[in-house]
Short mmCIF file of C-alpha atoms in Angstrom, two decimals:
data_model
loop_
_atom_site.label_atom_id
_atom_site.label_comp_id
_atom_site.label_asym_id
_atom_site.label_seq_id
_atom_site.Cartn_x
_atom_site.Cartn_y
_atom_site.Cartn_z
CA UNK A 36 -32.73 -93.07 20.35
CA UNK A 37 -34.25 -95.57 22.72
CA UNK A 38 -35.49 -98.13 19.97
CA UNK A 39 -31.36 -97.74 18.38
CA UNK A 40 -30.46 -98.64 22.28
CA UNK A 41 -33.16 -101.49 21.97
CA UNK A 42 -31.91 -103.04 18.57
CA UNK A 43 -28.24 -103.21 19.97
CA UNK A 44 -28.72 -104.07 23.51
CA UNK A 45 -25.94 -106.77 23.22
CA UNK A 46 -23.21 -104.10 22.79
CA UNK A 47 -24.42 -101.82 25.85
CA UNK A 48 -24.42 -104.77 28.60
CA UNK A 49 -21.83 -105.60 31.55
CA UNK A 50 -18.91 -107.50 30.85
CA UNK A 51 -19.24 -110.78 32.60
CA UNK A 52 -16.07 -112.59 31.37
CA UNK A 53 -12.44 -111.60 29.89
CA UNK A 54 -12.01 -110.70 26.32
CA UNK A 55 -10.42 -113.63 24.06
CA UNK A 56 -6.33 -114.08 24.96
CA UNK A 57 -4.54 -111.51 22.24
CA UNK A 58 -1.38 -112.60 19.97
CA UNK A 59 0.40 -110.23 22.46
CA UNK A 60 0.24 -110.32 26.48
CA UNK A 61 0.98 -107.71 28.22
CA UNK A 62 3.48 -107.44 30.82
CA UNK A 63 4.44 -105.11 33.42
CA UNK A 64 8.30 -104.63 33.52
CA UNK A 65 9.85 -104.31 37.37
CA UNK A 66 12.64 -101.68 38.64
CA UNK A 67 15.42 -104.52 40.39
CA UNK A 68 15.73 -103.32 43.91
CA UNK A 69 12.64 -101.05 43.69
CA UNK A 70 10.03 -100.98 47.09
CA UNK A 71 6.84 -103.37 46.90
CA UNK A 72 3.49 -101.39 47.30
CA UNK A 73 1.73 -102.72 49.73
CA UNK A 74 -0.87 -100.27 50.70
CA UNK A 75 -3.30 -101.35 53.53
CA UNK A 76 -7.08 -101.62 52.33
CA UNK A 77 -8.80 -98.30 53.28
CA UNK A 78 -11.45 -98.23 56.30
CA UNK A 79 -14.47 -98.84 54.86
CA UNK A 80 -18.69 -98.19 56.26
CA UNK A 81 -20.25 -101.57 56.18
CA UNK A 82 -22.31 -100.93 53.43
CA UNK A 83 -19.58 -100.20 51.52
CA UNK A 84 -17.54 -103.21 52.80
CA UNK A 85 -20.84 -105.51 51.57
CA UNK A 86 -20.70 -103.76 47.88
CA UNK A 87 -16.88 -104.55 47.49
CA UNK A 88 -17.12 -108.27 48.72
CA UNK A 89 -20.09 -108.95 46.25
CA UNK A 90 -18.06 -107.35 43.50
CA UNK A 91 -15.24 -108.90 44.07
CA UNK A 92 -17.26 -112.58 44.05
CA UNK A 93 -19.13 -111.60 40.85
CA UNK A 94 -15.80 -110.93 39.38
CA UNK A 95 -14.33 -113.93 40.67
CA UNK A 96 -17.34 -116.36 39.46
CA UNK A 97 -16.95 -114.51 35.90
CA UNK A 98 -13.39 -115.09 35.74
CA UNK A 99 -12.56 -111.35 35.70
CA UNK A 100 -10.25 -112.17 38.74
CA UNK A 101 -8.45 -114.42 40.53
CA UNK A 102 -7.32 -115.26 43.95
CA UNK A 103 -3.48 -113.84 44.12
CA UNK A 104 -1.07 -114.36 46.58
CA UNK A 105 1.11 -111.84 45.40
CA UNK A 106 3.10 -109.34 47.64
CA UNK A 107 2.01 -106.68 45.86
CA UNK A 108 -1.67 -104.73 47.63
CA UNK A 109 -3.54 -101.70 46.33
CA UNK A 110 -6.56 -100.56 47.98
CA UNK A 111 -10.04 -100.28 46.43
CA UNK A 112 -12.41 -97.20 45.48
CA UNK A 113 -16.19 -97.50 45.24
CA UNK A 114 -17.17 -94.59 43.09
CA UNK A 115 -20.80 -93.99 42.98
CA UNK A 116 -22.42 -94.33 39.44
CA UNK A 117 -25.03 -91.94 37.76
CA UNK A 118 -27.50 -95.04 37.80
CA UNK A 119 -26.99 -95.34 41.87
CA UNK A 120 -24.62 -98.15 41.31
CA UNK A 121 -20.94 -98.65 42.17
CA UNK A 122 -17.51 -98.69 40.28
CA UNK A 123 -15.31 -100.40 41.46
CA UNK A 124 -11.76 -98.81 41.52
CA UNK A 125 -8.32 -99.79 42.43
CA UNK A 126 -6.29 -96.82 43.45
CA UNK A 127 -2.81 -97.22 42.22
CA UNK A 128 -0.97 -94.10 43.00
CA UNK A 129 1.41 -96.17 45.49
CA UNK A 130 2.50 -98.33 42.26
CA UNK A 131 2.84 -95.24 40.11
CA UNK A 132 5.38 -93.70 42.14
#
């Protein structure tokens, strides 16, 4: 099992950039009149707070994100990892309402 894992490496590694643009974009279709979530960022321990801002500026230097000024705010997650690391999460429940 190891040596398969070895000979395909390439498919098990982190993404560090968006897949190729699609024929089709997706788009998010808004209620007219509907309530803008804007949920406050969660208090966070300062470890935590460390993990999220170099996430976020890994994601941003791999073009995963980008800086929005958009009225819309959902607060982030760390979830801890079976390999010690983090995932990072957005928790959307306010948007799904």
């Amino acid at each position: 099992m190891l040596q398969l894992l070895k000979n395909f490496d390439k498919l098990f590694t982190d993404p560090t950039s968006l897949p190729p643009v699609q024929r089709h974009d997706h788009a998010i279709h808004l209620i007219e009149g509907a309530a803008i979530p804007n949920v406050r960022p969660y208090k966070y321990l300062h470890y935590q707070k460390t993990e999220i801002e170099g996430l976020v500026r890994e994601m941003l230097g791999s073009g995963v994100i980008q800086h929005s000024i958009s009225p819309y705010s959902s607060p982030v997650i760390l979830v801890k990892k079976k390999d010690e690391g983090w995932r990072f999460c957005v928790d959307y429940r306010a948007l799904n309402k």
